[in-house]
Amino acid sequence: MGWRGILGFEYGIIQAPLGPDISGPELVAAVASAGGLGLLRAPDWEAPDYLRELIRKTRTLTDKPFGVGVVLAFPHKENIRAILDEKVAVLQLYWGECTEDIVLEAHKAGVKVVPQVGSFEEAKKAADVGVDAIIVQGREAGGHVIGQDALISLLPRVVELVQGRDIPIIAAGGIVDERGYVASLALGAQGIAMGTRFLATDESYAHPAYKRKLIELDETEYTNIFGRARWPGAPHRVLKTPFFMNWRTLPSDENETNQPIIGHSTIHGMEKDIRRFAGTVPNPTTTGEIESMAMYAGQAIGLIKEILPAGEVIKRVVAGAKLLINQKFACDIQG
């Protein structure tokens, strides 16, 4: 399986399902071809036929397995059915209950189930219904963050929870390079999931202005000002753009519904108006006030200095982690 492989993939590196459509076929195929687990993002509405097309397009770009991420807070039953019918390698679930019924149905189709959790309690429920792996997300993560615990405290507890069971634990939140990978392994994880690092790649479907901001800015903030009406109770971590800093104290009774339209975008094949404070991130089709839109990023953004091909990201992380473990830490222990 290769160095630190999990779930049948060569490397223990997962590319998070970047929403709403930022991890498209090109990014997922590039990650898969490089030996990682790439995850498409299912639409946040029922679109099974479209999702099948997305999966099939990805298969024209790589002969390696990949997965699809589904946010359970939105309509998803028909989308999950399409994923299982297409027999993708992995069904990744987030922001909702991963039930035993879902797991059994997926396993019947030969699909592995990997939920992402943000608390010890969520992890316990997931382990008890027989999932194939668990992604543990710390509060350092970019985008929508379901838990309040830091990765360094939550991860070891979940590792201890599943001790003796065949459930690999994957670390997520603020990991962008080999140092984060090795630290996660030291805490007991068997792999890592990265979102922001893969957002800042050639193949990601983020708008070029968004990618530039990922390199220019080095601070984030945990907030809830974006998408309050569409996804209530879903805090998130964003870049400290000038727009965000001007509006970060938005009154709690305000949301995007009564705000002006600041742009337009085609998302998963549908034309969408973008209102101020909507949670929609800009993709290459987006027009309007790009820098006034949501720009999610994790706390380690200051460590990302350049936009790279996704395959190069994996290559560097794996090579760097090997070097750290085999040389630096081995020498320290021997000394």
XYZ file of C-alpha atoms in Angstrom:
335
model
C 0.000 0.000 0.000
C 2.973 2.301 0.233
C 4.170 4.496 3.027
C 1.443 5.202 5.580
C -1.328 4.062 3.267
C -4.891 3.783 4.608
C -8.179 2.445 3.260
C -6.372 0.867 0.325
C -4.847 4.136 -0.889
C -1.124 4.526 -1.387
C -0.698 7.450 0.995
C -2.565 8.526 4.095
C -3.447 11.897 2.603
C -7.048 12.926 1.982
C -8.171 15.969 0.027
C -11.216 17.364 1.809
C -14.457 17.828 -0.170
C -14.261 21.570 -0.768
C -17.625 23.181 -1.238
C -19.779 23.927 -2.869
C -17.938 22.805 -6.017
C -14.275 23.717 -5.461
C -13.077 20.104 -5.385
C -14.189 19.184 -8.873
C -13.112 16.329 -11.144
C -9.761 17.889 -12.061
C -8.591 18.280 -8.465
C -9.941 14.927 -7.319
C -8.389 13.103 -10.273
C -5.016 14.770 -9.674
C -5.040 13.742 -6.002
C -6.150 10.207 -6.815
C -3.498 9.799 -9.507
C -0.843 10.936 -7.014
C -1.828 8.202 -4.541
C -4.091 10.164 -2.197
C -7.838 10.034 -1.601
C -9.596 12.783 -3.513
C -13.154 13.713 -2.572
C -15.717 15.359 -4.825
C -18.337 17.507 -3.121
C -21.955 16.570 -3.747
C -24.375 19.440 -4.406
C -26.228 20.812 -1.370
C -29.502 19.865 -3.035
C -30.806 16.667 -4.587
C -29.144 16.314 -8.001
C -28.473 12.592 -8.519
C -28.177 12.722 -12.313
C -25.766 15.622 -12.184
C -23.741 13.877 -9.478
C -23.485 10.737 -11.605
C -22.097 12.877 -14.432
C -19.571 14.407 -12.046
C -18.416 10.960 -10.911
C -18.185 9.670 -14.467
C -16.245 12.719 -15.621
C -13.739 12.137 -12.832
C -13.325 8.550 -13.987
C -12.328 9.792 -17.435
C -9.459 11.704 -15.811
C -8.069 8.960 -13.550
C -8.179 5.200 -13.251
C -7.635 5.414 -9.487
C -10.425 5.212 -6.867
C -11.849 8.335 -5.200
C -14.774 9.397 -3.038
C -17.616 11.888 -2.634
C -18.384 14.102 0.359
C -21.991 14.724 1.423
C -23.184 17.341 3.924
C -26.049 15.707 5.816
C -27.509 19.076 6.857
C -28.863 19.444 3.299
C -31.137 17.175 1.198
C -29.031 14.131 0.362
C -30.900 10.812 0.098
C -31.009 10.666 -3.704
C -27.423 11.903 -3.938
C -26.224 9.113 -1.649
C -28.169 6.608 -3.725
C -26.368 7.839 -6.854
C -22.992 7.555 -5.099
C -23.710 3.977 -4.063
C -25.042 3.072 -7.504
C -21.814 4.377 -9.028
C -19.810 2.390 -6.460
C -17.258 5.064 -5.685
C -14.583 3.994 -3.227
C -15.583 6.209 -0.289
C -18.681 8.008 0.965
C -17.570 10.844 3.246
C -20.217 12.343 5.542
C -20.301 15.542 7.572
C -22.579 17.690 9.717
C -25.237 15.158 10.639
C -25.748 11.668 11.991
C -23.956 8.828 10.262
C -26.536 6.112 10.894
C -26.135 2.361 10.901
C -28.591 2.174 7.981
C -26.340 4.374 5.831
C -23.294 2.294 6.724
C -25.029 -1.024 5.980
C -26.384 0.256 2.677
C -22.974 1.550 1.639
C -21.223 -1.667 2.603
C -23.731 -3.662 0.542
C -22.634 -1.573 -2.450
C -18.955 -2.077 -1.624
C -18.502 1.557 -0.587
C -16.517 2.556 2.498
C -18.002 5.124 4.900
C -15.829 7.819 6.471
C -17.611 10.439 8.601
C -15.944 13.627 9.795
C -16.554 14.498 13.446
C -15.772 17.417 15.730
C -16.298 15.895 19.163
C -15.592 12.778 21.190
C -19.318 12.006 21.399
C -19.716 12.140 17.616
C -16.696 9.871 17.209
C -18.157 7.307 19.602
C -21.455 7.191 17.714
C -19.627 6.776 14.410
C -17.404 3.987 15.719
C -20.412 2.141 17.142
C -22.211 1.956 13.766
C -19.248 0.311 12.037
C -17.685 3.034 9.905
C -14.476 2.303 8.013
C -12.484 5.314 9.267
C -13.125 8.578 11.120
C -11.872 12.044 10.239
C -11.347 14.075 13.424
C -11.649 17.804 12.729
C -10.110 20.355 15.082
C -11.307 23.915 15.533
C -8.273 25.082 13.535
C -9.917 23.936 10.295
C -11.118 26.244 7.555
C -14.662 26.354 6.258
C -17.512 25.087 8.399
C -16.312 23.761 11.740
C -18.634 21.546 13.743
C -16.678 21.202 17.003
C -14.989 23.392 19.580
C -11.978 21.269 20.532
C -8.470 21.804 19.251
C -7.063 18.918 17.230
C -4.166 18.322 19.621
C -6.552 17.527 22.491
C -9.388 15.810 20.608
C -7.354 13.527 18.356
C -5.624 11.406 21.059
C -8.946 10.854 22.854
C -10.540 9.476 19.694
C -7.469 7.327 18.996
C -7.843 5.801 22.468
C -11.572 5.340 21.912
C -11.074 3.062 18.902
C -8.086 1.187 20.256
C -8.407 -2.484 19.319
C -10.876 -1.773 16.513
C -9.942 -1.646 12.851
C -10.933 2.016 12.412
C -8.169 4.295 11.121
C -8.275 7.817 12.539
C -7.529 10.723 10.210
C -6.524 14.160 11.506
C -7.952 17.377 10.041
C -7.626 21.042 10.908
C -4.665 23.340 10.373
C -2.518 20.756 8.557
C -0.762 21.965 5.410
C 2.647 20.282 5.298
C 4.861 17.414 6.468
C 5.210 18.874 9.965
C 1.463 18.692 10.496
C 1.460 15.168 9.089
C 4.186 13.938 11.437
C 2.586 15.684 14.422
C -0.711 13.958 13.607
C 1.008 10.579 13.397
C 2.619 11.242 16.784
C -0.847 11.864 18.226
C -2.018 8.494 16.913
C -3.590 9.311 13.560
C -2.970 7.084 10.566
C -3.531 9.785 7.996
C -4.418 13.440 7.435
C -7.108 15.386 5.618
C -6.200 18.758 4.122
C -8.617 21.334 2.766
C -6.897 24.701 2.566
C -3.655 23.266 1.157
C -5.577 21.645 -1.707
C -7.690 24.769 -2.148
C -4.409 26.526 -3.003
C -3.594 24.274 -5.972
C -3.635 24.659 -9.730
C -6.517 22.208 -10.088
C -8.865 23.581 -7.435
C -11.967 25.274 -8.800
C -11.530 28.383 -6.664
C -11.589 31.815 -8.318
C -8.080 33.150 -9.069
C -8.686 36.105 -6.722
C -9.517 33.682 -3.909
C -6.298 31.770 -4.556
C -4.319 35.019 -4.485
C -5.775 35.908 -1.106
C -4.688 32.533 0.261
C -1.105 33.511 -0.489
C -1.354 37.199 0.450
C -3.094 36.823 3.830
C -1.921 34.868 6.848
C -4.684 35.260 9.438
C -8.131 33.725 9.840
C -11.050 34.159 12.215
C -13.758 31.846 13.542
C -17.088 33.545 12.811
C -20.718 33.028 11.843
C -21.471 36.034 9.643
C -21.744 34.119 6.356
C -24.768 32.056 5.343
C -26.743 32.444 8.567
C -30.118 31.958 6.857
C -29.145 29.111 4.556
C -27.139 27.144 7.127
C -28.017 28.353 10.644
C -25.832 27.318 13.539
C -22.883 26.567 11.275
C -19.844 28.624 12.338
C -16.875 28.776 10.008
C -13.275 29.955 9.702
C -12.478 32.553 7.042
C -9.626 34.714 5.835
C -9.359 38.143 7.441
C -10.047 39.983 4.211
C -10.696 43.751 4.308
C -14.396 43.036 3.711
C -14.582 40.622 6.606
C -12.747 42.953 8.966
C -15.234 45.727 8.152
C -18.242 43.504 8.858
C -17.010 41.016 11.473
C -19.337 42.471 14.143
C -22.475 42.055 12.042
C -25.479 42.140 14.415
C -26.858 38.695 15.224
C -30.285 39.498 13.737
C -28.809 40.242 10.305
C -28.343 37.653 7.567
C -27.997 37.392 3.802
C -31.730 37.379 2.994
C -32.155 41.162 3.120
C -28.790 42.025 1.594
C -28.034 43.259 -1.940
C -26.927 40.903 -4.683
C -23.173 41.369 -5.134
C -22.467 38.735 -7.770
C -23.505 35.752 -9.832
C -22.102 32.261 -10.202
C -22.735 28.919 -11.864
C -22.545 26.237 -9.159
C -22.949 22.575 -10.025
C -24.600 23.623 -13.276
C -27.114 26.018 -11.681
C -27.157 29.804 -12.023
C -27.049 31.467 -8.611
C -27.326 35.026 -7.334
C -24.852 35.754 -4.544
C -26.017 38.106 -1.826
C -23.745 39.896 0.582
C -22.954 37.570 3.538
C -23.968 34.467 1.598
C -21.684 31.544 2.407
C -20.899 30.871 -1.252
C -17.229 31.017 -2.181
C -16.243 32.316 -5.633
C -15.370 29.861 -8.401
C -14.016 30.774 -11.874
C -17.529 31.511 -13.200
C -18.230 34.027 -10.437
C -18.659 37.687 -11.352
C -19.223 40.762 -9.187
C -17.625 41.834 -5.920
C -15.335 38.822 -5.554
C -13.372 40.146 -2.587
C -16.607 40.749 -0.648
C -17.500 37.061 -0.723
C -16.770 34.315 1.801
C -13.210 33.005 1.638
C -12.739 30.017 3.915
C -9.284 28.994 5.147
C -7.679 27.149 8.046
C -5.419 28.560 10.750
C -2.221 27.338 9.092
C -2.751 29.597 6.077
C 0.438 31.512 6.884
C 2.448 28.407 5.996
C 1.158 28.298 2.414
C 3.473 30.351 0.211
C 2.579 29.276 -3.319
C -0.033 27.687 -5.538
C 1.143 24.203 -6.536
C -0.128 21.267 -8.587
C -2.053 18.894 -6.305
C 0.263 16.008 -7.107
C 3.248 18.105 -6.069
C 1.569 18.846 -2.722
C 1.289 15.123 -2.021
C 4.826 14.444 -3.207
C 6.288 17.131 -0.934
C 4.275 16.147 2.128
C 5.186 12.469 1.809
C 8.875 13.114 1.103
C 9.115 15.687 3.877
C 7.408 13.443 6.415
C 9.716 10.541 5.563
C 12.724 12.802 6.016
C 11.514 14.094 9.376
C 10.808 10.622 10.730
C 13.775 8.776 9.290
C 16.416 11.437 9.877
C 15.557 14.161 12.345
C 13.508 12.206 14.881
C 15.485 8.978 14.504
C 18.704 10.925 15.171
C 17.150 12.708 18.161
C 16.090 9.397 19.710
C 19.467 7.773 19.101
C 21.259 10.779 20.552
